[in-house]
JSON list of C-alpha atoms in Angstrom, two decimals:
[
{"chain": "A", "resi": 1, "resn": "UNK", "atom": "CA", "xyz": [-7.09, 20.81, -21.62]},
{"chain": "A", "resi": 2, "resn": "UNK", "atom": "CA", "xyz": [-4.47, 19.74, -20.82]},
{"chain": "A", "resi": 3, "resn": "UNK", "atom": "CA", "xyz": [-4.16, 17.17, -18.03]},
{"chain": "A", "resi": 4, "resn": "UNK", "atom": "CA", "xyz": [-2.17, 18.36, -14.49]},
{"chain": "A", "resi": 5, "resn": "UNK", "atom": "CA", "xyz": [0.54, 16.49, -14.07]},
{"chain": "A", "resi": 6, "resn": "UNK", "atom": "CA", "xyz": [0.12, 15.67, -9.87]},
{"chain": "A", "resi": 7, "resn": "UNK", "atom": "CA", "xyz": [-3.33, 16.25, -8.56]},
{"chain": "A", "resi": 8, "resn": "UNK", "atom": "CA", "xyz": [-3.67, 17.57, -4.89]},
{"chain": "A", "resi": 9, "resn": "UNK", "atom": "CA", "xyz": [-6.64, 16.07, -2.29]},
{"chain": "A", "resi": 10, "resn": "UNK", "atom": "CA", "xyz": [-7.64, 19.02, -0.07]},
{"chain": "A", "resi": 11, "resn": "UNK", "atom": "CA", "xyz": [-6.42, 15.96, 2.56]},
{"chain": "A", "resi": 12, "resn": "UNK", "atom": "CA", "xyz": [-2.98, 16.73, 0.96]},
{"chain": "A", "resi": 13, "resn": "UNK", "atom": "CA", "xyz": [-3.30, 20.54, 0.60]},
{"chain": "A", "resi": 14, "resn": "UNK", "atom": "CA", "xyz": [-4.16, 20.53, 4.35]},
{"chain": "A", "resi": 15, "resn": "UNK", "atom": "CA", "xyz": [-1.85, 18.69, 5.20]},
{"chain": "A", "resi": 16, "resn": "UNK", "atom": "CA", "xyz": [1.02, 19.95, 3.28]},
{"chain": "A", "resi": 17, "resn": "UNK", "atom": "CA", "xyz": [0.12, 23.67, 4.98]},
{"chain": "A", "resi": 18, "resn": "UNK", "atom": "CA", "xyz": [0.07, 22.15, 8.11]},
{"chain": "A", "resi": 19, "resn": "UNK", "atom": "CA", "xyz": [3.29, 21.15, 7.63]},
{"chain": "A", "resi": 20, "resn": "UNK", "atom": "CA", "xyz": [4.15, 24.66, 6.19]},
{"chain": "A", "resi": 21, "resn": "UNK", "atom": "CA", "xyz": [3.20, 26.29, 9.29]},
{"chain": "A", "resi": 22, "resn": "UNK", "atom": "CA", "xyz": [5.30, 25.12, 11.57]},
{"chain": "A", "resi": 23, "resn": "UNK", "atom": "CA", "xyz": [8.92, 25.83, 9.53]},
{"chain": "A", "resi": 24, "resn": "UNK", "atom": "CA", "xyz": [7.97, 29.58, 9.03]},
{"chain": "A", "resi": 25, "resn": "UNK", "atom": "CA", "xyz": [10.86, 29.04, 6.43]},
{"chain": "A", "resi": 26, "resn": "UNK", "atom": "CA", "xyz": [9.62, 26.45, 3.87]},
{"chain": "A", "resi": 27, "resn": "UNK", "atom": "CA", "xyz": [8.09, 27.91, 0.76]},
{"chain": "A", "resi": 28, "resn": "UNK", "atom": "CA", "xyz": [6.60, 24.51, -0.68]},
{"chain": "A", "resi": 29, "resn": "UNK", "atom": "CA", "xyz": [7.27, 21.37, -0.13]},
{"chain": "A", "resi": 30, "resn": "UNK", "atom": "CA", "xyz": [9.79, 18.83, -3.18]},
{"chain": "A", "resi": 31, "resn": "UNK", "atom": "CA", "xyz": [8.60, 15.35, -4.34]},
{"chain": "A", "resi": 32, "resn": "UNK", "atom": "CA", "xyz": [11.01, 13.03, -5.04]},
{"chain": "A", "resi": 33, "resn": "UNK", "atom": "CA", "xyz": [11.55, 8.64, -6.22]},
{"chain": "A", "resi": 34, "resn": "UNK", "atom": "CA", "xyz": [14.36, 7.58, -4.66]},
{"chain": "A", "resi": 35, "resn": "UNK", "atom": "CA", "xyz": [15.41, 3.76, -5.62]},
{"chain": "A", "resi": 36, "resn": "UNK", "atom": "CA", "xyz": [15.46, 1.51, -2.39]},
{"chain": "A", "resi": 37, "resn": "UNK", "atom": "CA", "xyz": [16.14, -1.83, -1.91]},
{"chain": "A", "resi": 38, "resn": "UNK", "atom": "CA", "xyz": [14.18, -4.65, -2.32]},
{"chain": "A", "resi": 39, "resn": "UNK", "atom": "CA", "xyz": [10.75, -1.92, -3.61]},
{"chain": "A", "resi": 40, "resn": "UNK", "atom": "CA", "xyz": [13.04, -0.94, -6.15]},
{"chain": "A", "resi": 41, "resn": "UNK", "atom": "CA", "xyz": [11.62, 2.87, -4.76]},
{"chain": "A", "resi": 42, "resn": "UNK", "atom": "CA", "xyz": [10.69, 4.34, -2.35]},
{"chain": "A", "resi": 43, "resn": "UNK", "atom": "CA", "xyz": [8.92, 8.72, -1.95]},
{"chain": "A", "resi": 44, "resn": "UNK", "atom": "CA", "xyz": [11.02, 11.91, -0.62]},
{"chain": "A", "resi": 45, "resn": "UNK", "atom": "CA", "xyz": [9.95, 14.45, 0.97]},
{"chain": "A", "resi": 46, "resn": "UNK", "atom": "CA", "xyz": [12.10, 17.61, 1.70]},
{"chain": "A", "resi": 47, "resn": "UNK", "atom": "CA", "xyz": [10.61, 21.34, 2.67]},
{"chain": "A", "resi": 48, "resn": "UNK", "atom": "CA", "xyz": [12.30, 23.80, 0.38]},
{"chain": "A", "resi": 49, "resn": "UNK", "atom": "CA", "xyz": [13.39, 27.42, 2.11]},
{"chain": "A", "resi": 50, "resn": "UNK", "atom": "CA", "xyz": [15.27, 28.15, -0.91]},
{"chain": "A", "resi": 51, "resn": "UNK", "atom": "CA", "xyz": [13.67, 28.96, -4.32]},
{"chain": "A", "resi": 52, "resn": "UNK", "atom": "CA", "xyz": [17.04, 28.67, -5.91]},
{"chain": "A", "resi": 53, "resn": "UNK", "atom": "CA", "xyz": [17.39, 25.31, -4.44]},
{"chain": "A", "resi": 54, "resn": "UNK", "atom": "CA", "xyz": [14.28, 24.06, -6.84]},
{"chain": "A", "resi": 55, "resn": "UNK", "atom": "CA", "xyz": [14.82, 26.21, -10.35]},
{"chain": "A", "resi": 56, "resn": "UNK", "atom": "CA", "xyz": [15.23, 23.10, -12.24]},
{"chain": "A", "resi": 57, "resn": "UNK", "atom": "CA", "xyz": [12.05, 21.15, -10.62]},
{"chain": "A", "resi": 58, "resn": "UNK", "atom": "CA", "xyz": [8.50, 21.53, -11.53]},
{"chain": "A", "resi": 59, "resn": "UNK", "atom": "CA", "xyz": [6.21, 23.27, -9.70]},
{"chain": "A", "resi": 60, "resn": "UNK", "atom": "CA", "xyz": [2.57, 22.85, -9.15]},
{"chain": "A", "resi": 61, "resn": "UNK", "atom": "CA", "xyz": [0.80, 24.86, -7.49]},
{"chain": "A", "resi": 62, "resn": "UNK", "atom": "CA", "xyz": [-2.39, 23.62, -6.10]},
{"chain": "A", "resi": 63, "resn": "UNK", "atom": "CA", "xyz": [-5.09, 25.68, -3.50]},
{"chain": "A", "resi": 64, "resn": "UNK", "atom": "CA", "xyz": [-2.22, 27.77, -2.39]},
{"chain": "A", "resi": 65, "resn": "UNK", "atom": "CA", "xyz": [0.46, 25.34, -1.67]},
{"chain": "A", "resi": 66, "resn": "UNK", "atom": "CA", "xyz": [3.48, 24.69, -4.14]},
{"chain": "A", "resi": 67, "resn": "UNK", "atom": "CA", "xyz": [5.05, 21.37, -4.14]},
{"chain": "A", "resi": 68, "resn": "UNK", "atom": "CA", "xyz": [8.54, 20.79, -6.52]},
{"chain": "A", "resi": 69, "resn": "UNK", "atom": "CA", "xyz": [9.40, 17.30, -8.71]},
{"chain": "A", "resi": 70, "resn": "UNK", "atom": "CA", "xyz": [12.93, 16.77, -9.74]},
{"chain": "A", "resi": 71, "resn": "UNK", "atom": "CA", "xyz": [13.11, 16.02, -13.60]},
{"chain": "A", "resi": 72, "resn": "UNK", "atom": "CA", "xyz": [14.36, 13.16, -12.93]},
{"chain": "A", "resi": 73, "resn": "UNK", "atom": "CA", "xyz": [11.38, 11.62, -10.68]},
{"chain": "A", "resi": 74, "resn": "UNK", "atom": "CA", "xyz": [8.47, 13.70, -13.01]},
{"chain": "A", "resi": 75, "resn": "UNK", "atom": "CA", "xyz": [7.54, 10.64, -15.26]},
{"chain": "A", "resi": 76, "resn": "UNK", "atom": "CA", "xyz": [6.21, 8.62, -11.90]},
{"chain": "A", "resi": 77, "resn": "UNK", "atom": "CA", "xyz": [4.07, 11.52, -10.89]},
{"chain": "A", "resi": 78, "resn": "UNK", "atom": "CA", "xyz": [2.30, 12.27, -13.95]},
{"chain": "A", "resi": 79, "resn": "UNK", "atom": "CA", "xyz": [-1.17, 11.88, -14.03]},
{"chain": "A", "resi": 80, "resn": "UNK", "atom": "CA", "xyz": [-1.14, 11.00, -10.19]},
{"chain": "A", "resi": 81, "resn": "UNK", "atom": "CA", "xyz": [-2.96, 12.12, -7.37]},
{"chain": "A", "resi": 82, "resn": "UNK", "atom": "CA", "xyz": [-1.51, 12.69, -4.53]},
{"chain": "A", "resi": 83, "resn": "UNK", "atom": "CA", "xyz": [-3.48, 12.26, -0.66]},
{"chain": "A", "resi": 84, "resn": "UNK", "atom": "CA", "xyz": [-2.49, 11.99, 2.68]},
{"chain": "A", "resi": 85, "resn": "UNK", "atom": "CA", "xyz": [-4.44, 9.69, 4.62]},
{"chain": "A", "resi": 86, "resn": "UNK", "atom": "CA", "xyz": [-4.95, 9.02, 8.25]},
{"chain": "A", "resi": 87, "resn": "UNK", "atom": "CA", "xyz": [-5.12, 5.42, 10.46]},
{"chain": "A", "resi": 88, "resn": "UNK", "atom": "CA", "xyz": [-5.42, 3.74, 13.51]},
{"chain": "A", "resi": 89, "resn": "UNK", "atom": "CA", "xyz": [-1.81, 2.95, 12.68]},
{"chain": "A", "resi": 90, "resn": "UNK", "atom": "CA", "xyz": [-0.10, 4.75, 9.99]},
{"chain": "A", "resi": 91, "resn": "UNK", "atom": "CA", "xyz": [-0.52, 8.19, 8.78]},
{"chain": "A", "resi": 92, "resn": "UNK", "atom": "CA", "xyz": [1.02, 9.41, 5.19]},
{"chain": "A", "resi": 93, "resn": "UNK", "atom": "CA", "xyz": [1.07, 10.32, 2.16]},
{"chain": "A", "resi": 94, "resn": "UNK", "atom": "CA", "xyz": [0.06, 8.35, -0.85]},
{"chain": "A", "resi": 95, "resn": "UNK", "atom": "CA", "xyz": [0.04, 8.83, -4.09]},
{"chain": "A", "resi": 96, "resn": "UNK", "atom": "CA", "xyz": [-2.99, 7.10, -6.82]},
{"chain": "A", "resi": 97, "resn": "UNK", "atom": "CA", "xyz": [-2.22, 6.55, -10.99]}
]
């Protein structure tokens, strides 16, 4: 049995469902890595409203949500766990390798 490219925690799934529910045209969430400043990379999130726009992306389906990963970013996500955390001063998606 092969390991999933990326797994989503229950918190991540629930937050993605909330995001998608607030936009009736959204069919999923696209995740990618972009080059940025001194840190080197940052995560980018986009709503997917057209399946044709993500035809070359890798689709991860878990617990009723769809997450698309663009080919150039795929190597950064292999074996990672995507979570959503909420704190007093900061909330957001996190990735644990």
